[in-house]
Amino acid sequence: MPTSLSSGVASRAPKPWYTNFGVQVLISMVIGLILGFIARNIGPDAAGGANWLTVTLSTVGSSFVSLLRALVPVLVFTAIVASIANLRELNNAAKLVWQTLLWFAITALIAVAIGIALGLIIQPGVNTAVAAEAARAPSSTGSWLDFLKGLIPSNFIGLQASTRVTDAGATTSLNFNVLQILIVSIVVGIAALRVGPAADAFLAFNRSFLKIIHKVLWWVIRLTPIGTIGLLGNAVAVYGWDALAQLGWYAAAIYIGLFLVLFVVYPVLLQVNGLNPIRYFQSAWPAIQLAFVSRSSIGTLPVTERVTEKSLGVPREYASFAVPLGATTKMDGCAAIYPAISAIFVAQFFGISLGLEHYLLIVFVSVIGSAATAGLTGATVMLTLTLSTLGLPLEGVGLLLAIDPILDMGRTAVNVAGQALVPTIVAKRQGILNQSVYDNGKTIEDLDADAVAAE
């Protein structure tokens, strides 16, 4: 008999290696790097603008991220409302929430401690070749008041408009404040529970809509290799690696810290909680890869949530709540390692001595204030919040902007890894993790087959 049978079901023949999703993304990263270097060597066009290859890479990459971000508002809303409705089926819902916040703080505390240690050991602000003339204040800054005001929704869908005026004219862009959407979703979900039977029709519609969004999301996920080529290629073409020479020790400190958190701290935490680290990375790697090239935790949110639930075995009722919460508040890369090392760099560069109280403030801002980056301008806001809290010159931010996109790739990868890690650990500790799903380590290809079979 040519086809072997197991339990009456024909076993699938192994697929060619090039159909593996992870392999496709790695190949796409190589292609993106090559095309990026080619575009950079071509140079500007006749008018002094970006050449045709750079424009193409930028368009492909930005279009892919736009597709992901377009799904985020409705995904967060429907998923949070559904998860709150489903949390009533879990006896330990309140404990899950507090355990999630506690582990957010624990991992952030470890990450910021590593950042402070590396800043003191490597001393990037002393070992730098960047000129003082590069120092300039950033165009946007973060503050505790902005954070508190950002918690209050300005409208039901968290939509915000920002206008930028240049010599070429005024440009207005629309963005969604995900933290506000999260708060609105939580309020609506709790209200639906309190209403009782009258909300059954709404909750049923919400569950149906969520399934539709998941299907559309799956189509977008399959475009990841194409998006990777554009995103990574454009990053190389636009920014290159030249600026790394001047800030080499600073960049090294950041990436050493990110490496230690991702490949030392996280595996140790998994091992301590009885989870196989290799299985974790096999399952979470698609989201980590996408985060690296897209530089967006929010844009990666749909993929992070899917692998956390389908590949790591975290119950949907919990994953659909914890992962969106983590995407707005759990940022070990942007909100712990990066501001800690950067603040020490600025202090060393300007010859300012830091005392114990300053390091404690860095820890406080990193553990408590990471949500200040939600819906705002990423890590730059977190850094300015840290510097202003410490009383350090904000002009130091200008020293670091030249290589920020290169650092942001690694920061976002660690952010997303942590956003999948914490729900997995909490689910394991609370006895609700599907261990068989975790141990099997479903790949994107397996999830794809499941999705097709469900149609």
Short mmCIF file of C-alpha atoms in Angstrom, two decimals:
data_model
loop_
_atom_site.label_atom_id
_atom_site.label_comp_id
_atom_site.label_asym_id
_atom_site.label_seq_id
_atom_site.Cartn_x
_atom_site.Cartn_y
_atom_site.Cartn_z
CA MET A 1 0.00 0.00 0.00
CA PRO A 2 1.77 3.21 -1.14
CA THR A 3 0.24 5.51 1.47
CA SER A 4 0.78 4.73 5.14
CA LEU A 5 -2.22 5.09 7.41
CA SER A 6 -2.35 6.12 11.04
CA SER A 7 -5.68 5.83 12.87
CA GLY A 8 -7.45 5.66 9.54
CA VAL A 9 -6.05 8.98 8.30
CA ALA A 10 -3.51 9.15 5.49
CA SER A 11 -0.25 10.74 6.61
CA ARG A 12 0.80 13.78 4.68
CA ALA A 13 3.93 13.46 2.59
CA PRO A 14 6.74 15.79 3.70
CA LYS A 15 6.69 19.06 1.83
CA PRO A 16 9.73 20.45 0.01
CA TRP A 17 12.03 22.56 2.20
CA TYR A 18 11.38 25.72 0.19
CA THR A 19 7.68 25.67 1.12
CA ASN A 20 8.53 26.15 4.81
CA PHE A 21 7.36 29.59 5.95
CA GLY A 22 10.43 30.28 8.08
CA VAL A 23 12.74 29.35 5.22
CA GLN A 24 10.77 31.61 2.88
CA VAL A 25 11.17 34.55 5.27
CA LEU A 26 14.91 33.91 5.68
CA ILE A 27 15.36 33.76 1.91
CA SER A 28 13.33 36.97 1.62
CA MET A 29 15.60 38.66 4.17
CA VAL A 30 18.67 37.73 2.10
CA ILE A 31 17.00 39.00 -1.09
CA GLY A 32 15.97 42.19 0.71
CA LEU A 33 19.54 42.80 1.91
CA ILE A 34 20.94 42.27 -1.59
CA LEU A 35 18.37 44.54 -3.23
CA GLY A 36 18.90 47.13 -0.49
CA PHE A 37 22.64 47.27 -1.10
CA ILE A 38 22.05 47.48 -4.85
CA ALA A 39 19.59 50.36 -4.36
CA ARG A 40 22.03 52.15 -2.06
CA ASN A 41 24.86 51.79 -4.60
CA ILE A 42 22.65 53.08 -7.42
CA GLY A 43 22.36 56.36 -5.54
CA PRO A 44 19.72 59.09 -5.97
CA ASP A 45 17.90 59.69 -9.23
CA ALA A 46 18.52 62.61 -11.60
CA ALA A 47 16.38 64.92 -9.47
CA GLY A 48 18.21 63.99 -6.27
CA GLY A 49 15.39 61.86 -4.90
CA ALA A 50 15.12 58.15 -4.20
CA ASN A 51 15.86 55.88 -7.15
CA TRP A 52 13.28 53.54 -8.68
CA LEU A 53 14.46 50.47 -6.74
CA THR A 54 14.33 52.24 -3.38
CA VAL A 55 10.84 53.55 -4.18
CA THR A 56 9.71 50.06 -5.15
CA LEU A 57 11.08 48.49 -1.97
CA SER A 58 9.54 51.23 0.15
CA THR A 59 6.15 50.83 -1.52
CA VAL A 60 6.11 47.05 -1.13
CA GLY A 61 7.17 47.20 2.52
CA SER A 62 4.87 50.02 3.57
CA SER A 63 1.91 48.42 1.77
CA PHE A 64 2.41 45.18 3.68
CA VAL A 65 2.61 46.96 7.05
CA SER A 66 -0.46 49.01 6.13
CA LEU A 67 -2.40 45.79 5.50
CA LEU A 68 -1.44 44.48 8.93
CA ARG A 69 -2.21 47.75 10.68
CA ALA A 70 -5.56 48.02 8.93
CA LEU A 71 -6.65 44.87 10.75
CA VAL A 72 -5.38 45.93 14.17
CA PRO A 73 -8.22 48.23 15.40
CA VAL A 74 -11.04 45.84 14.60
CA LEU A 75 -8.99 42.83 15.69
CA VAL A 76 -8.16 44.35 19.07
CA PHE A 77 -11.76 45.43 19.67
CA THR A 78 -13.45 42.16 18.68
CA ALA A 79 -10.77 40.00 20.34
CA ILE A 80 -10.84 41.87 23.66
CA VAL A 81 -14.64 41.94 23.81
CA ALA A 82 -14.80 38.23 23.00
CA SER A 83 -12.05 37.38 25.49
CA ILE A 84 -13.76 39.27 28.33
CA ALA A 85 -17.00 37.47 27.54
CA ASN A 86 -15.13 34.17 27.56
CA LEU A 87 -13.14 34.95 30.70
CA ARG A 88 -16.29 34.33 32.73
CA GLU A 89 -15.85 30.67 31.81
CA LEU A 90 -12.46 30.66 33.55
CA ASN A 91 -12.57 30.39 37.32
CA ASN A 92 -9.29 32.26 37.79
CA ALA A 93 -9.83 35.19 35.39
CA ALA A 94 -8.86 37.87 37.92
CA LYS A 95 -5.75 35.94 38.89
CA LEU A 96 -4.77 35.62 35.24
CA VAL A 97 -4.91 39.39 34.79
CA TRP A 98 -2.80 40.10 37.87
CA GLN A 99 -0.31 37.35 37.03
CA THR A 100 0.06 38.81 33.54
CA LEU A 101 0.82 42.29 34.87
CA LEU A 102 3.20 40.82 37.45
CA TRP A 103 5.19 38.94 34.82
CA PHE A 104 5.24 42.01 32.60
CA ALA A 105 6.93 43.81 35.49
CA ILE A 106 9.31 40.93 36.34
CA THR A 107 10.67 40.58 32.82
CA ALA A 108 10.92 44.36 32.40
CA LEU A 109 12.86 44.57 35.67
CA ILE A 110 15.34 41.94 34.49
CA ALA A 111 15.73 43.65 31.11
CA VAL A 112 16.36 47.11 32.56
CA ALA A 113 18.88 45.66 35.03
CA ILE A 114 20.79 44.15 32.11
CA GLY A 115 20.63 47.49 30.28
CA ILE A 116 22.04 49.43 33.25
CA ALA A 117 24.81 46.86 33.75
CA LEU A 118 25.85 47.00 30.09
CA GLY A 119 25.80 50.80 30.10
CA LEU A 120 28.16 50.90 33.08
CA ILE A 121 30.47 48.15 31.77
CA ILE A 122 30.74 49.16 28.09
CA GLN A 123 30.46 52.93 28.71
CA PRO A 124 29.11 53.76 25.22
CA GLY A 125 28.99 57.50 25.91
CA VAL A 126 32.72 57.59 26.54
CA ASN A 127 33.71 55.29 23.67
CA THR A 128 31.99 57.20 20.87
CA ALA A 129 33.17 59.11 17.82
CA VAL A 130 29.96 61.08 17.24
CA ALA A 131 30.37 64.86 17.14
CA ALA A 132 28.69 67.07 19.73
CA GLU A 133 27.19 69.13 16.89
CA ALA A 134 24.85 66.21 16.20
CA ALA A 135 23.03 66.86 19.47
CA ARG A 136 19.58 68.31 18.94
CA ALA A 137 16.24 68.18 20.66
CA PRO A 138 13.68 65.75 19.19
CA SER A 139 10.51 67.00 17.50
CA SER A 140 8.30 64.92 19.79
CA THR A 141 8.77 64.16 23.46
CA GLY A 142 7.08 62.01 26.05
CA SER A 143 5.77 63.03 29.43
CA TRP A 144 3.75 61.50 32.24
CA LEU A 145 0.96 63.96 31.48
CA ASP A 146 0.83 62.76 27.86
CA PHE A 147 0.60 59.19 29.13
CA LEU A 148 -2.28 59.96 31.50
CA LYS A 149 -4.12 62.00 28.86
CA GLY A 150 -3.57 59.21 26.34
CA LEU A 151 -5.50 56.79 28.54
CA ILE A 152 -8.70 58.78 28.00
CA PRO A 153 -10.30 57.97 24.62
CA SER A 154 -10.89 61.04 22.51
CA ASN A 155 -13.40 59.11 20.40
CA PHE A 156 -14.88 55.62 20.33
CA ILE A 157 -12.40 54.16 17.83
CA GLY A 158 -9.26 55.86 19.19
CA LEU A 159 -8.68 57.74 15.94
CA GLN A 160 -6.13 60.56 16.01
CA ALA A 161 -5.07 63.03 13.33
CA SER A 162 -1.68 64.73 13.17
CA THR A 163 -0.66 67.48 10.77
CA ARG A 164 2.92 68.16 9.72
CA VAL A 165 3.80 71.46 8.05
CA THR A 166 6.85 71.63 5.78
CA ASP A 167 8.05 73.86 2.96
CA ALA A 168 6.16 71.62 0.56
CA GLY A 169 2.89 72.19 2.40
CA ALA A 170 0.83 70.55 5.13
CA THR A 171 0.34 66.79 5.41
CA THR A 172 -2.27 65.19 7.66
CA SER A 173 -2.10 61.56 8.71
CA LEU A 174 -4.56 59.42 10.65
CA ASN A 175 -3.52 56.93 13.32
CA PHE A 176 -5.24 54.69 15.80
CA ASN A 177 -4.31 54.95 19.47
CA VAL A 178 -4.28 51.25 20.32
CA LEU A 179 -4.18 51.89 24.07
CA GLN A 180 -7.43 53.84 23.79
CA ILE A 181 -8.99 51.08 21.68
CA LEU A 182 -7.91 48.61 24.34
CA ILE A 183 -9.61 50.64 27.08
CA VAL A 184 -12.80 51.08 25.04
CA SER A 185 -12.85 47.35 24.30
CA ILE A 186 -12.45 46.43 27.97
CA VAL A 187 -15.25 48.78 28.98
CA VAL A 188 -17.60 47.46 26.27
CA GLY A 189 -16.76 43.84 27.15
CA ILE A 190 -17.46 44.38 30.86
CA ALA A 191 -20.68 46.28 30.04
CA ALA A 192 -21.83 43.40 27.82
CA LEU A 193 -21.39 41.01 30.73
CA ARG A 194 -23.30 43.28 33.09
CA VAL A 195 -26.18 43.71 30.63
CA GLY A 196 -26.79 39.98 30.60
CA PRO A 197 -29.03 38.21 28.04
CA ALA A 198 -29.73 41.47 26.19
CA ALA A 199 -26.11 41.43 24.99
CA ASP A 200 -26.18 37.87 23.62
CA ALA A 201 -26.92 39.01 20.05
CA PHE A 202 -24.09 41.55 20.16
CA LEU A 203 -21.61 39.00 21.52
CA ALA A 204 -22.66 36.46 18.88
CA PHE A 205 -22.11 39.04 16.12
CA ASN A 206 -18.76 39.96 17.66
CA ARG A 207 -17.62 36.31 17.64
CA SER A 208 -18.70 35.91 14.01
CA PHE A 209 -16.94 39.12 12.98
CA LEU A 210 -13.79 38.00 14.79
CA LYS A 211 -13.71 34.76 12.75
CA ILE A 212 -13.96 36.78 9.54
CA ILE A 213 -11.09 39.03 10.62
CA HIS A 214 -8.98 35.97 11.43
CA LYS A 215 -9.54 34.64 7.91
CA VAL A 216 -8.54 37.95 6.30
CA LEU A 217 -5.57 38.09 8.64
CA TRP A 218 -4.44 34.69 7.48
CA TRP A 219 -4.35 35.87 3.88
CA VAL A 220 -2.17 38.82 4.89
CA ILE A 221 0.20 36.62 6.88
CA ARG A 222 0.96 34.60 3.76
CA LEU A 223 2.33 37.80 2.17
CA THR A 224 5.05 38.09 4.83
CA PRO A 225 7.95 36.94 2.57
CA ILE A 226 7.07 39.60 0.00
CA GLY A 227 6.72 42.27 2.66
CA THR A 228 10.04 41.24 4.19
CA ILE A 229 11.88 41.93 0.93
CA GLY A 230 10.48 45.45 0.77
CA LEU A 231 10.90 46.32 4.45
CA LEU A 232 14.45 45.09 4.94
CA GLY A 233 15.58 46.22 1.50
CA ASN A 234 14.27 49.74 2.09
CA ALA A 235 15.94 49.92 5.52
CA VAL A 236 19.33 49.09 4.00
CA ALA A 237 18.82 51.40 1.01
CA VAL A 238 17.78 54.41 3.08
CA TYR A 239 19.87 54.09 6.22
CA GLY A 240 22.73 51.76 5.38
CA TRP A 241 25.30 50.87 8.01
CA ASP A 242 27.67 53.86 7.77
CA ALA A 243 26.47 55.56 10.95
CA LEU A 244 27.27 52.44 12.98
CA ALA A 245 30.98 53.31 12.80
CA GLN A 246 30.49 56.43 14.95
CA LEU A 247 28.14 54.79 17.46
CA GLY A 248 29.57 51.29 17.31
CA TRP A 249 29.92 50.73 21.06
CA TYR A 250 26.45 52.12 21.72
CA ALA A 251 24.87 49.87 19.07
CA ALA A 252 26.88 46.91 20.39
CA ALA A 253 25.61 47.53 23.94
CA ILE A 254 22.00 47.65 22.73
CA TYR A 255 22.25 44.46 20.68
CA ILE A 256 24.18 42.58 23.38
CA GLY A 257 21.40 43.48 25.80
CA LEU A 258 18.72 42.39 23.34
CA PHE A 259 20.59 39.13 22.70
CA LEU A 260 20.89 38.38 26.42
CA VAL A 261 17.20 38.97 27.05
CA LEU A 262 15.98 37.04 24.00
CA PHE A 263 18.37 34.08 24.07
CA VAL A 264 19.38 33.83 27.74
CA VAL A 265 16.73 35.34 30.03
CA TYR A 266 13.67 34.12 28.14
CA PRO A 267 14.95 30.52 27.73
CA VAL A 268 15.85 30.40 31.44
CA LEU A 269 12.36 31.61 32.41
CA LEU A 270 10.80 29.01 30.12
CA GLN A 271 13.01 26.25 31.49
CA VAL A 272 12.26 27.20 35.10
CA ASN A 273 8.54 26.94 34.33
CA GLY A 274 8.90 23.52 32.73
CA LEU A 275 8.68 24.65 29.10
CA ASN A 276 11.02 23.68 26.28
CA PRO A 277 12.72 26.88 25.00
CA ILE A 278 13.43 25.36 21.59
CA ARG A 279 9.74 24.62 21.11
CA TYR A 280 8.92 28.18 22.08
CA PHE A 281 11.22 29.69 19.47
CA GLN A 282 10.04 27.25 16.80
CA SER A 283 6.48 28.39 17.37
CA ALA A 284 7.04 32.11 18.01
CA TRP A 285 9.71 32.65 15.35
CA PRO A 286 7.31 33.79 12.57
CA ALA A 287 6.12 36.66 14.78
CA ILE A 288 9.68 37.49 15.90
CA GLN A 289 10.89 37.53 12.29
CA LEU A 290 8.04 39.78 11.18
CA ALA A 291 8.65 42.13 14.11
CA PHE A 292 12.32 42.42 13.15
CA VAL A 293 11.65 43.51 9.59
CA SER A 294 8.43 45.51 10.16
CA ARG A 295 9.66 47.35 13.30
CA SER A 296 6.08 47.42 14.58
CA SER A 297 4.68 45.52 17.57
CA ILE A 298 1.21 46.69 16.63
CA GLY A 299 1.64 45.63 13.01
CA THR A 300 2.84 42.22 14.19
CA LEU A 301 0.00 41.86 16.71
CA PRO A 302 -2.23 39.67 14.50
CA VAL A 303 0.60 37.18 13.92
CA THR A 304 1.71 37.24 17.57
CA GLU A 305 -1.79 36.46 18.76
CA ARG A 306 -2.20 33.63 16.27
CA VAL A 307 1.04 31.83 17.14
CA THR A 308 0.44 32.33 20.88
CA GLU A 309 -2.92 30.63 20.65
CA LYS A 310 -2.44 28.09 17.87
CA SER A 311 1.23 27.16 18.25
CA LEU A 312 2.04 27.80 21.92
CA GLY A 313 -1.21 26.40 23.31
CA VAL A 314 -2.46 29.45 25.23
CA PRO A 315 -6.29 29.36 25.48
CA ARG A 316 -8.02 31.77 23.11
CA GLU A 317 -10.00 33.32 25.97
CA TYR A 318 -6.77 34.39 27.62
CA ALA A 319 -4.49 34.95 24.60
CA SER A 320 -6.91 37.35 22.93
CA PHE A 321 -6.73 39.51 26.05
CA ALA A 322 -3.07 39.19 27.09
CA VAL A 323 -1.40 39.61 23.69
CA PRO A 324 -3.11 42.92 22.70
CA LEU A 325 -2.43 44.17 26.23
CA GLY A 326 1.21 43.20 25.81
CA ALA A 327 1.45 44.88 22.40
CA THR A 328 0.68 48.22 24.07
CA THR A 329 2.45 47.84 27.42
CA LYS A 330 5.02 45.00 27.19
CA MET A 331 8.21 46.31 25.56
CA ASP A 332 11.41 44.89 27.01
CA GLY A 333 13.36 46.17 24.01
CA CYS A 334 11.97 49.69 23.56
CA ALA A 335 11.01 50.43 27.16
CA ALA A 336 13.71 48.68 29.22
CA ILE A 337 17.05 47.92 27.54
CA TYR A 338 16.98 50.85 25.10
CA PRO A 339 16.16 53.74 27.48
CA ALA A 340 18.48 52.38 30.18
CA ILE A 341 21.55 52.18 27.93
CA SER A 342 20.62 55.37 26.08
CA ALA A 343 20.16 57.40 29.27
CA ILE A 344 23.57 56.26 30.53
CA PHE A 345 25.05 57.07 27.11
CA VAL A 346 23.67 60.63 27.22
CA ALA A 347 24.89 61.15 30.78
CA GLN A 348 28.38 59.90 29.90
CA PHE A 349 28.52 61.95 26.69
CA PHE A 350 27.68 65.20 28.47
CA GLY A 351 29.84 64.35 31.49
CA ILE A 352 26.94 64.14 33.94
CA SER A 353 27.37 61.86 36.94
CA LEU A 354 24.47 59.56 37.83
CA GLY A 355 23.77 58.45 41.39
CA LEU A 356 21.87 55.49 42.80
CA GLU A 357 18.63 57.49 42.78
CA HIS A 358 18.97 58.04 39.02
CA TYR A 359 19.34 54.32 38.34
CA LEU A 360 16.28 53.64 40.50
CA LEU A 361 14.38 56.20 38.43
CA ILE A 362 15.44 54.40 35.24
CA VAL A 363 14.04 51.17 36.70
CA PHE A 364 10.82 52.90 37.73
CA VAL A 365 10.22 54.49 34.33
CA SER A 366 11.00 51.24 32.51
CA VAL A 367 8.74 49.04 34.63
CA ILE A 368 5.86 51.47 35.15
CA GLY A 369 6.00 53.86 32.22
CA SER A 370 6.33 51.56 29.22
CA ALA A 371 2.67 52.08 28.37
CA ALA A 372 3.54 55.72 27.64
CA THR A 373 4.79 54.57 24.25
CA ALA A 374 1.42 53.14 23.24
CA GLY A 375 -0.17 55.06 20.39
CA LEU A 376 2.73 57.52 20.31
CA THR A 377 6.05 57.70 18.49
CA GLY A 378 7.65 54.48 19.66
CA ALA A 379 10.92 54.29 21.56
CA THR A 380 11.81 57.97 21.06
CA VAL A 381 8.94 58.94 23.33
CA MET A 382 10.06 56.44 25.95
CA LEU A 383 13.63 57.76 25.77
CA THR A 384 12.58 61.41 26.14
CA LEU A 385 10.32 60.42 29.04
CA THR A 386 13.31 58.75 30.74
CA LEU A 387 15.68 61.66 30.07
CA SER A 388 13.22 64.28 31.30
CA THR A 389 12.52 62.24 34.45
CA LEU A 390 16.27 62.06 35.14
CA GLY A 391 16.83 65.71 34.26
CA LEU A 392 19.21 64.86 31.41
CA PRO A 393 19.47 67.05 28.27
CA LEU A 394 16.94 66.06 25.61
CA GLU A 395 19.42 67.17 22.96
CA GLY A 396 21.12 63.82 23.55
CA VAL A 397 18.33 62.14 21.58
CA GLY A 398 19.64 63.77 18.40
CA LEU A 399 22.91 61.90 18.82
CA LEU A 400 21.15 58.55 18.52
CA LEU A 401 18.60 59.14 15.76
CA ALA A 402 21.01 58.29 12.92
CA ILE A 403 21.00 54.57 13.74
CA ASP A 404 17.60 54.32 15.44
CA PRO A 405 15.99 52.34 12.57
CA ILE A 406 18.78 49.75 12.77
CA LEU A 407 18.33 49.41 16.53
CA ASP A 408 14.55 49.40 16.24
CA MET A 409 14.57 46.09 14.34
CA GLY A 410 16.15 44.26 17.25
CA ARG A 411 14.13 46.13 19.87
CA THR A 412 10.81 45.23 18.25
CA ALA A 413 11.80 41.57 17.88
CA VAL A 414 12.46 41.36 21.63
CA ASN A 415 9.22 43.24 22.37
CA VAL A 416 7.14 40.73 20.42
CA ALA A 417 9.01 37.74 21.85
CA GLY A 418 8.11 38.97 25.33
CA GLN A 419 4.50 39.59 24.34
CA ALA A 420 4.16 35.90 23.43
CA LEU A 421 6.32 34.64 26.30
CA VAL A 422 4.41 36.09 29.26
CA PRO A 423 0.97 34.66 28.36
CA THR A 424 2.63 31.29 27.76
CA ILE A 425 4.32 31.28 31.18
CA VAL A 426 1.21 32.52 32.98
CA ALA A 427 -0.97 29.91 31.25
CA LYS A 428 1.51 27.20 32.26
CA ARG A 429 1.64 28.33 35.88
CA GLN A 430 -2.16 28.51 36.07
CA GLY A 431 -2.60 25.04 34.57
CA ILE A 432 -4.52 26.15 31.48
CA LEU A 433 -1.77 25.74 28.86
CA ASN A 434 -2.48 23.10 26.24
CA GLN A 435 0.78 21.21 26.69
CA SER A 436 0.25 18.92 23.71
CA VAL A 437 -0.13 21.93 21.39
CA TYR A 438 2.99 23.52 22.88
CA ASP A 439 5.03 20.32 22.55
CA ASN A 440 3.93 19.73 18.96
CA GLY A 441 5.13 23.19 18.00
CA LYS A 442 2.76 23.83 15.11
CA THR A 443 4.33 25.74 12.25
CA ILE A 444 2.71 28.25 9.95
CA GLU A 445 2.34 25.43 7.43
CA ASP A 446 0.36 23.36 9.94
CA LEU A 447 -1.87 26.32 10.75
CA ASP A 448 -2.35 26.90 7.04
CA ALA A 449 -3.46 23.29 6.57
CA ASP A 450 -5.84 23.60 9.54
CA ALA A 451 -7.31 26.78 8.06
CA VAL A 452 -7.85 25.12 4.69
CA ALA A 453 -9.43 22.07 6.30
CA ALA A 454 -11.83 24.30 8.23
CA GLU A 455 -13.14 25.90 5.05
#
